[in-house]
PDB file of C-alpha atoms in Angstrom:
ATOM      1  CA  UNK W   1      35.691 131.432 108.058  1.00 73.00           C
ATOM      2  CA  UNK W   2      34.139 128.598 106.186  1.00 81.00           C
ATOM      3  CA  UNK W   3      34.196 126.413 108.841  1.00 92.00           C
ATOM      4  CA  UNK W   4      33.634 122.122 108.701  1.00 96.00           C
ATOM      5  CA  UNK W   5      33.147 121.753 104.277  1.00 96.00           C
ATOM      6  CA  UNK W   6      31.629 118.626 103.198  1.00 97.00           C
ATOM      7  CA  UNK W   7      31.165 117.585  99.239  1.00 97.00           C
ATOM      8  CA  UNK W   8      28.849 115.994  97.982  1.00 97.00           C
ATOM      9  CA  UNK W   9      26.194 117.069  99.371  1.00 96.00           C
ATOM     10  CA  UNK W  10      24.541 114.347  97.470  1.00 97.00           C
ATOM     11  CA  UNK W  11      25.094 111.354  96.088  1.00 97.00           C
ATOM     12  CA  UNK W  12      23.644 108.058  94.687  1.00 97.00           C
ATOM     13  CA  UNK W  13      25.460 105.102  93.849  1.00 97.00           C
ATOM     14  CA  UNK W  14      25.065 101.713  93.029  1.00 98.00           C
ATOM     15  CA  UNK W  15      25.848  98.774  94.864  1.00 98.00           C
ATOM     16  CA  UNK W  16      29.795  97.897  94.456  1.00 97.00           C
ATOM     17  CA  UNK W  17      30.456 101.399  93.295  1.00 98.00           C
ATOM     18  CA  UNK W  18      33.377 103.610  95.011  1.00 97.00           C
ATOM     19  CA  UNK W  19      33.276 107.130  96.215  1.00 97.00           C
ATOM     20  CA  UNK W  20      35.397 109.479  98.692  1.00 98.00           C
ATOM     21  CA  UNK W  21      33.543 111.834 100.805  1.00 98.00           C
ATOM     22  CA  UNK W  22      35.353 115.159 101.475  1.00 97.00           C
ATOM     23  CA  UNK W  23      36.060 117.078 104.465  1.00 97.00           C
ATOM     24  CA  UNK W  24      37.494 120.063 105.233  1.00 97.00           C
ATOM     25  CA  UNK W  25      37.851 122.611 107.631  1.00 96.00           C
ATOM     26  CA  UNK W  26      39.603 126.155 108.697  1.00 93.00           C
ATOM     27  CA  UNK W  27      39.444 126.406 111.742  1.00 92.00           C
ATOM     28  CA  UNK W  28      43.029 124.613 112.573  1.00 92.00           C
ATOM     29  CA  UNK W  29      41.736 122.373 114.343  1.00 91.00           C
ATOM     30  CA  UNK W  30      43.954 118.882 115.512  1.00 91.00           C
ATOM     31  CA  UNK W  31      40.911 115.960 116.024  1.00 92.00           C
ATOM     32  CA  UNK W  32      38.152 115.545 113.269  1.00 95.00           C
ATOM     33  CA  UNK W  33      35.933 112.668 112.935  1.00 96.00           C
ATOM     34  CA  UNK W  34      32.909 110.761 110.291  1.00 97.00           C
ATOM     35  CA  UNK W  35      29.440 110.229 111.598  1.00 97.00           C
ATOM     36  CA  UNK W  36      26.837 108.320 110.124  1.00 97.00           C
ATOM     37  CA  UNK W  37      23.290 109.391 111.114  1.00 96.00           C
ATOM     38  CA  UNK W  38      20.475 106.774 110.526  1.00 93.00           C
ATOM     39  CA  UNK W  39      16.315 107.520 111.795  1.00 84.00           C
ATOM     40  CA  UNK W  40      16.216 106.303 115.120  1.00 80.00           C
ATOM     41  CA  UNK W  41      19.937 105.380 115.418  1.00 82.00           C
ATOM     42  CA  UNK W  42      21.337 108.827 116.524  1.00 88.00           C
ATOM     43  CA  UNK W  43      25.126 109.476 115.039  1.00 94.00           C
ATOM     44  CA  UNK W  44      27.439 106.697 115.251  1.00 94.00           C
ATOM     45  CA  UNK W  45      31.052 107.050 114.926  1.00 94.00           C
ATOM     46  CA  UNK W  46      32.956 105.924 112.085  1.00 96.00           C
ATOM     47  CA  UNK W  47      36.434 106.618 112.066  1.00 96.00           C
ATOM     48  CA  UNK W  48      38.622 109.667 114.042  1.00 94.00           C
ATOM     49  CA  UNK W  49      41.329 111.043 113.639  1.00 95.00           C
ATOM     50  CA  UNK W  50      42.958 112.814 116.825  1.00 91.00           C
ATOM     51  CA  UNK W  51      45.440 114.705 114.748  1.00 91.00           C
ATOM     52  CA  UNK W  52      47.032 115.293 111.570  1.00 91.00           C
ATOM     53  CA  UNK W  53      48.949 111.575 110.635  1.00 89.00           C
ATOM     54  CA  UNK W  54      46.929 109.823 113.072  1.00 92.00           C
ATOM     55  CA  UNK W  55      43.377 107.628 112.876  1.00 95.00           C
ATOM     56  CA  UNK W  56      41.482 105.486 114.888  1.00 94.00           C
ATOM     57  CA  UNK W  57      37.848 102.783 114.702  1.00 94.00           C
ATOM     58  CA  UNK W  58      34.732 104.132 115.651  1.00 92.00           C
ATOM     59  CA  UNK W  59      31.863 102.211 116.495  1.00 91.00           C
ATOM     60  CA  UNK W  60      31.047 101.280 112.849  1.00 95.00           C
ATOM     61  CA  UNK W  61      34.110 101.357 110.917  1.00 97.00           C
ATOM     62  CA  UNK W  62      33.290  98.683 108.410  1.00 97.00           C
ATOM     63  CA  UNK W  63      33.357  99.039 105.212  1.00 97.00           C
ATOM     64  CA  UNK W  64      34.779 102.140 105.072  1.00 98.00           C
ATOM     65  CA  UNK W  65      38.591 104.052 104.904  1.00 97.00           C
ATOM     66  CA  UNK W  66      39.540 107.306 105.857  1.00 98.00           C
ATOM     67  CA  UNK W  67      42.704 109.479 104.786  1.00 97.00           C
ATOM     68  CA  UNK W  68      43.663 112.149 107.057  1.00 96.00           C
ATOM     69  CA  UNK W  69      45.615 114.084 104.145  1.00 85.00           C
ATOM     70  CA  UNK W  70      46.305 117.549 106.367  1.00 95.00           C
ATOM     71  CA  UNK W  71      45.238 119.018 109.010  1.00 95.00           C
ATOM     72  CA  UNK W  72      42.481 120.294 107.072  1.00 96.00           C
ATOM     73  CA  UNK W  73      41.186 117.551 105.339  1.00 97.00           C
ATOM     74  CA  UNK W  74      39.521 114.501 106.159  1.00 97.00           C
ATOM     75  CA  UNK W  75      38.850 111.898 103.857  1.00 97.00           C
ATOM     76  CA  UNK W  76      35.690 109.011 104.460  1.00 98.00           C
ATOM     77  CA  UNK W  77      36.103 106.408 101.268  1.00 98.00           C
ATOM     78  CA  UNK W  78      33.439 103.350 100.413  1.00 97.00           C
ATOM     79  CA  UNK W  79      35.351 100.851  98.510  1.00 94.00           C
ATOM     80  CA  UNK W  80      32.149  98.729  97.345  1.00 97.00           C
ATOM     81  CA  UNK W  81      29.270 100.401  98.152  1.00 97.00           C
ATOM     82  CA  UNK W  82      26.358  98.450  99.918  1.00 97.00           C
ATOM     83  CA  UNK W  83      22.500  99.264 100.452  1.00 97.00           C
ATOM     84  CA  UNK W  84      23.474  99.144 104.398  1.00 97.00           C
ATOM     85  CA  UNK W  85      25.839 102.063 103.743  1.00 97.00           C
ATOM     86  CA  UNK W  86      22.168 104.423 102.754  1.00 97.00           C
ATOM     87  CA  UNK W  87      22.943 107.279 105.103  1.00 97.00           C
ATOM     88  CA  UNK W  88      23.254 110.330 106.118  1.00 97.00           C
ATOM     89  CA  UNK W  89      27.009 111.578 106.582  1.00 98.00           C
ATOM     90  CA  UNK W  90      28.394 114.242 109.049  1.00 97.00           C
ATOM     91  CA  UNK W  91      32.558 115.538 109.665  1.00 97.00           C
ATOM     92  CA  UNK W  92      32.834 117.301 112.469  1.00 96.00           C
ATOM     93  CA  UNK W  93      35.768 118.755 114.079  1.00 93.00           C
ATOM     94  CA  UNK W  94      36.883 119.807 117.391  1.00 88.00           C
ATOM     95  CA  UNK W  95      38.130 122.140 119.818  1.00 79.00           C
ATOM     96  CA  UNK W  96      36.057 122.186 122.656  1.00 78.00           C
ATOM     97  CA  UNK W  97      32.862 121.606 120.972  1.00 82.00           C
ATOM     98  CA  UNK W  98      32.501 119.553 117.585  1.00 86.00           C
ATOM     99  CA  UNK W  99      31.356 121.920 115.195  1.00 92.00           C
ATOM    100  CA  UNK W 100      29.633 119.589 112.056  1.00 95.00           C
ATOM    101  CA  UNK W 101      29.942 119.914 108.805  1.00 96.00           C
ATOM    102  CA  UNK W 102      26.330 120.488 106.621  1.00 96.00           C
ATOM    103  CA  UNK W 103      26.443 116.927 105.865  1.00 96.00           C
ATOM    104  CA  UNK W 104      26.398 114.016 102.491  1.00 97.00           C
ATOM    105  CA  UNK W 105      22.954 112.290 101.908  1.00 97.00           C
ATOM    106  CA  UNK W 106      24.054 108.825 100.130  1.00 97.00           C
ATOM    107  CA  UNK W 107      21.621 106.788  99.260  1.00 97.00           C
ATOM    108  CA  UNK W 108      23.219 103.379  97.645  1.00 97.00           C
ATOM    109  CA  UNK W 109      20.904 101.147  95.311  1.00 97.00           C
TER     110      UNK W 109
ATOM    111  CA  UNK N   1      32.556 101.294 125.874  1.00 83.00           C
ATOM    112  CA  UNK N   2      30.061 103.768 126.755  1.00 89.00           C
ATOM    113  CA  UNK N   3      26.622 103.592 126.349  1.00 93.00           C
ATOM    114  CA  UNK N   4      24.070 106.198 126.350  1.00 96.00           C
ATOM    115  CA  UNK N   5      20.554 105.927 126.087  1.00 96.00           C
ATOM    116  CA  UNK N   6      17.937 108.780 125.682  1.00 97.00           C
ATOM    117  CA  UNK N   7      14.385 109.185 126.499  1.00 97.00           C
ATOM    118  CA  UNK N   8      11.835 110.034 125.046  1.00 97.00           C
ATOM    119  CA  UNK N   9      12.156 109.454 121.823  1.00 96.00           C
ATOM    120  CA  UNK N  10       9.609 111.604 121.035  1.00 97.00           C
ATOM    121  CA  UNK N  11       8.071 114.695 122.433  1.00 98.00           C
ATOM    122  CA  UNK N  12       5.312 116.689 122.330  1.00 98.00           C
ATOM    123  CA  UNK N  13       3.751 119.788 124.478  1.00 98.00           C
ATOM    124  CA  UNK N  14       2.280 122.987 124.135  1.00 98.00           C
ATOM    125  CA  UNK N  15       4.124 126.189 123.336  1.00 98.00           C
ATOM    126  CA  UNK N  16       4.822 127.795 126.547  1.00 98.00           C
ATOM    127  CA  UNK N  17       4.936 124.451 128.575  1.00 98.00           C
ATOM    128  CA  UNK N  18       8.186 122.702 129.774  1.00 98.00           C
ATOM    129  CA  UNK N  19       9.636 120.052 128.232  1.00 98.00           C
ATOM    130  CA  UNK N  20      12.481 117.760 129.519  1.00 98.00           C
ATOM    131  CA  UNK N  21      14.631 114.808 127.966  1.00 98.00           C
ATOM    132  CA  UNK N  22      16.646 112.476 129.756  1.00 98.00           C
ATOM    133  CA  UNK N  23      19.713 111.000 129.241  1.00 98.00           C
ATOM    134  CA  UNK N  24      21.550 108.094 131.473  1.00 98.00           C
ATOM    135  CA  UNK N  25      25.696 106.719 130.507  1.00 97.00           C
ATOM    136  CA  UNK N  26      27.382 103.375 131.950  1.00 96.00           C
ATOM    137  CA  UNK N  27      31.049 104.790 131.780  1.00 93.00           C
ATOM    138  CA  UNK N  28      31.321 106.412 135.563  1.00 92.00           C
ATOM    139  CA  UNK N  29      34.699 107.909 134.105  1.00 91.00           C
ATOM    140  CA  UNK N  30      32.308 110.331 131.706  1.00 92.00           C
ATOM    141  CA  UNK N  31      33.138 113.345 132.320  1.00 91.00           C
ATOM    142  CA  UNK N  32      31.166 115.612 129.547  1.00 91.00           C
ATOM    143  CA  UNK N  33      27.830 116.082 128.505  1.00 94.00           C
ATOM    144  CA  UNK N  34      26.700 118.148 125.575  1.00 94.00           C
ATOM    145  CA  UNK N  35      23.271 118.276 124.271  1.00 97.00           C
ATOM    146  CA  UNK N  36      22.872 118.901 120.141  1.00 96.00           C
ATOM    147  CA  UNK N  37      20.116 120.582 118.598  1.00 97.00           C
ATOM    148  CA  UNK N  38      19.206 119.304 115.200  1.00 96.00           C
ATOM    149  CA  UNK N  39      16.959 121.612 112.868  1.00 96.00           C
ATOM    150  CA  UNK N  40      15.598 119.837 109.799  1.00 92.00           C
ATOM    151  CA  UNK N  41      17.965 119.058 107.109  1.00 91.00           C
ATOM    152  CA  UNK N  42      20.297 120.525 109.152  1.00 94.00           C
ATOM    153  CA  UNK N  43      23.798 120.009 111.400  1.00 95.00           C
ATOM    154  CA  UNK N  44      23.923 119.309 115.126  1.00 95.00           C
ATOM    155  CA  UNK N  45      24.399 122.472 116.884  1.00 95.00           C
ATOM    156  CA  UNK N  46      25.813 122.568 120.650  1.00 94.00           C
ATOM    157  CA  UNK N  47      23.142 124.198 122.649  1.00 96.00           C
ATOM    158  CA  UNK N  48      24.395 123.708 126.341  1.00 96.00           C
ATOM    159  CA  UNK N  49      27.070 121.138 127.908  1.00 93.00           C
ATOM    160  CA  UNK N  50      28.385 120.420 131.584  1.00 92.00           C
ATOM    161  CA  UNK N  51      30.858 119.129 133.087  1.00 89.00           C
ATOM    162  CA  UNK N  52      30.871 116.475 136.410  1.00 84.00           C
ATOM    163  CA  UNK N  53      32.802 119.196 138.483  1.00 84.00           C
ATOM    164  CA  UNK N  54      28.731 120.903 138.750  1.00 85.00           C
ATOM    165  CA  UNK N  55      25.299 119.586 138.701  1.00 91.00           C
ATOM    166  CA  UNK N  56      23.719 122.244 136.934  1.00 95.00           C
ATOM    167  CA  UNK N  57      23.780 124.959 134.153  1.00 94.00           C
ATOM    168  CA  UNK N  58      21.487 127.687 132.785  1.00 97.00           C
ATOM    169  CA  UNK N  59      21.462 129.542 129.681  1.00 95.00           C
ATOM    170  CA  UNK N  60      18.855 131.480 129.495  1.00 96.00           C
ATOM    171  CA  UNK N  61      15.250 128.816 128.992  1.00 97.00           C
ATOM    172  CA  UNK N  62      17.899 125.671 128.811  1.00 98.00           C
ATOM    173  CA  UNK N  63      18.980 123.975 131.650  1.00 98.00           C
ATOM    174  CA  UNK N  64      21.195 120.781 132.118  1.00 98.00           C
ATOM    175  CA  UNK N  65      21.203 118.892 135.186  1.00 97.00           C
ATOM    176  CA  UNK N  66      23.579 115.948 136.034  1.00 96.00           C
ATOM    177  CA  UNK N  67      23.573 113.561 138.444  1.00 95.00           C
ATOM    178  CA  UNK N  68      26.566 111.404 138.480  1.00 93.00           C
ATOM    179  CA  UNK N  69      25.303 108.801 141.398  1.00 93.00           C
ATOM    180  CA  UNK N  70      22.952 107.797 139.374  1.00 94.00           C
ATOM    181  CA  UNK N  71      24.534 108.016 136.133  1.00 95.00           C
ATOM    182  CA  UNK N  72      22.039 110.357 134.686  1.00 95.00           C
ATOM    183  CA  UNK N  73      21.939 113.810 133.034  1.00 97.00           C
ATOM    184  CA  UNK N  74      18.631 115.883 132.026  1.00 98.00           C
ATOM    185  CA  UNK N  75      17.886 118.682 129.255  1.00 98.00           C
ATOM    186  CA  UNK N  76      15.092 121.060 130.775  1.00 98.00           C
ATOM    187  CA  UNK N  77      13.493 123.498 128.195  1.00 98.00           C
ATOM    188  CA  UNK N  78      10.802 126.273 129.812  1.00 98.00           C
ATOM    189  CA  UNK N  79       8.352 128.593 127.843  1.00 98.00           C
ATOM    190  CA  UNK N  80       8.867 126.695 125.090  1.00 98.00           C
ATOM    191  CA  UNK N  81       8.602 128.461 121.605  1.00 97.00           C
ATOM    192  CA  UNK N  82       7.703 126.844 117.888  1.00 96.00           C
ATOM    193  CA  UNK N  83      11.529 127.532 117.025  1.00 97.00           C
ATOM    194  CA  UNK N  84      12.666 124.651 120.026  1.00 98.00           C
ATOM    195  CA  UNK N  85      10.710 122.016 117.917  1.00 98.00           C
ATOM    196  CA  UNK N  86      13.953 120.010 116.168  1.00 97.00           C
ATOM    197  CA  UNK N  87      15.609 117.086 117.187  1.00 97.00           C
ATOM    198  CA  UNK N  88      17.562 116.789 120.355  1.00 98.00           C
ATOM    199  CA  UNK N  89      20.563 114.748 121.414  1.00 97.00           C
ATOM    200  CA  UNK N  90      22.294 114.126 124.154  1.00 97.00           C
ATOM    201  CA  UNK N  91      26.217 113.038 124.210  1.00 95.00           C
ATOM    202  CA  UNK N  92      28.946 111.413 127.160  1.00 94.00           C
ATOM    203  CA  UNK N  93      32.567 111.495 126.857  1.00 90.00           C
ATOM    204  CA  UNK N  94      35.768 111.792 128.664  1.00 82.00           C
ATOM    205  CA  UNK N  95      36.557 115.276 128.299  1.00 71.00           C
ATOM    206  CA  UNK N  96      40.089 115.506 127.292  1.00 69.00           C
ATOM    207  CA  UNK N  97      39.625 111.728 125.095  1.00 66.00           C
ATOM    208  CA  UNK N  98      37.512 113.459 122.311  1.00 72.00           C
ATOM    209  CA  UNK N  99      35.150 110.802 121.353  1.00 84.00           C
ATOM    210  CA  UNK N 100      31.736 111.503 122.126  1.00 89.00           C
ATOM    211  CA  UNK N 101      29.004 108.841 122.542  1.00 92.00           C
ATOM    212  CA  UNK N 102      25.398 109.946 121.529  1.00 93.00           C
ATOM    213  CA  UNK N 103      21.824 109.182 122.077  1.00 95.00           C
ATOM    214  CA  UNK N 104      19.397 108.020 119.645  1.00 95.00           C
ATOM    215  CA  UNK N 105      18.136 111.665 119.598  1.00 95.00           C
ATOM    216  CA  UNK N 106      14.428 113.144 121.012  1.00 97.00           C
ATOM    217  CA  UNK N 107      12.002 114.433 118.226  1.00 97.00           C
ATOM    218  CA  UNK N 108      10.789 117.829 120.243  1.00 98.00           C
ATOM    219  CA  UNK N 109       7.439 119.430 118.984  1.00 98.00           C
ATOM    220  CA  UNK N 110       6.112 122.232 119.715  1.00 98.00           C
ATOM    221  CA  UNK N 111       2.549 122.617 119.463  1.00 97.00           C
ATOM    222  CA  UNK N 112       1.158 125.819 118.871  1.00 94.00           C
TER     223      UNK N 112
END
């Protein structure tokens, strides 16, 4: 059992550049969700996704997309990267507890 | 939408001491409260949660009190150890709704 998957683990990019971050996760689980996670900020929501087919706004949703592909997967895509967008991202899915994935360091320049 | 704010930000006290970090929510219809432990570099790990139908629960040194009047929940940590140092966060949600609201986190060291 795997559990939450994340890749990259790291990225750079450029400003206007375009990336998907990937999430995954075995544990057949319906609702899984994007964090971001900036120093002093705590982890803000991004985008959900309550079950497969299905995906809803966080508290910072833009400038980003999201693709719920499966019930496994769990998509988080910058169209045109920004500086702002320098973060640390977390997937997390749930039943019961949200269980995280390790997490994408993205720093944009 | 909900709000959560957490206190202190920062924390510091000597291994064996207690340490405790607050939490308060505005949503009266929160019904959940987990607390995350964040090592270094790592992922938020669920340490303890409760839910409004008690005001407290134990697991072994962590505690988590809630008091719903007020709108305020509590993370209690005794004999503390040089492994509890991390990060610490608190959470609200409507159980059930699956979208939890977190603090700005509580840097927890523990001196030795």
């Amino acid at each position: 059992n795997a559990g939450v998957t994340q890749t990259p683990k790291f990225q750079v990019l450029k400003t206007g550049q375009s990336m998907t971050l990937q999430c995954a996760q075995d544990m057949n689980h319906n609702s899984m969700y994007w964090y971001r996670q900036d120093p002093g900020m705590g982890l803000r929501l991004i985008y959900y996704s309550a079950s497969e087919g299905t995906t809803d706004k966080g508290e910072v949703p833009n400038g980003y997309n999201v693709s719920r592909l499966n019930k496994r997967e769990f998509s988080l895509r910058l169209e045109s990267a920004a500086p702002s967008q320098t973060s640390v991202y977390f997937c997390a899915s749930l039943f019961g507890e949200q269980y995280f994935g390790p997490g994408t360091r993205l720093t944009v320049t | 939408g909900e709000n959560v704010e957490q206190h202190p930000s920062t924390l510091s006290v000597q291994e064996g001491d207690s340490a405790v970090i607050k939490c308060t929510y505005s949503d009266s219809a929160s019904n959940y409260f987990p607390w995350y432990k964040q090592e270094l570099g790592k992922r938020p790990q669920l340490i303890i949660d409760i839910r409004s139908n008690v005001g407290e629960k134990k697991d072994q040194r962590i505690a988590v009190t809630l008091n719903k009047t007020a709108k305020h929940f509590s993370l209690h940590i005794t004999e503390t150890q040089p492994e509890d140092s991390a990060v610490y966060f608190c959470a609200a949600a409507l159980f059930g709704n699956e979208k939890l609201t977190f603090g700005t986190g509580t840097r927890l060291t523990i001196i030795p």
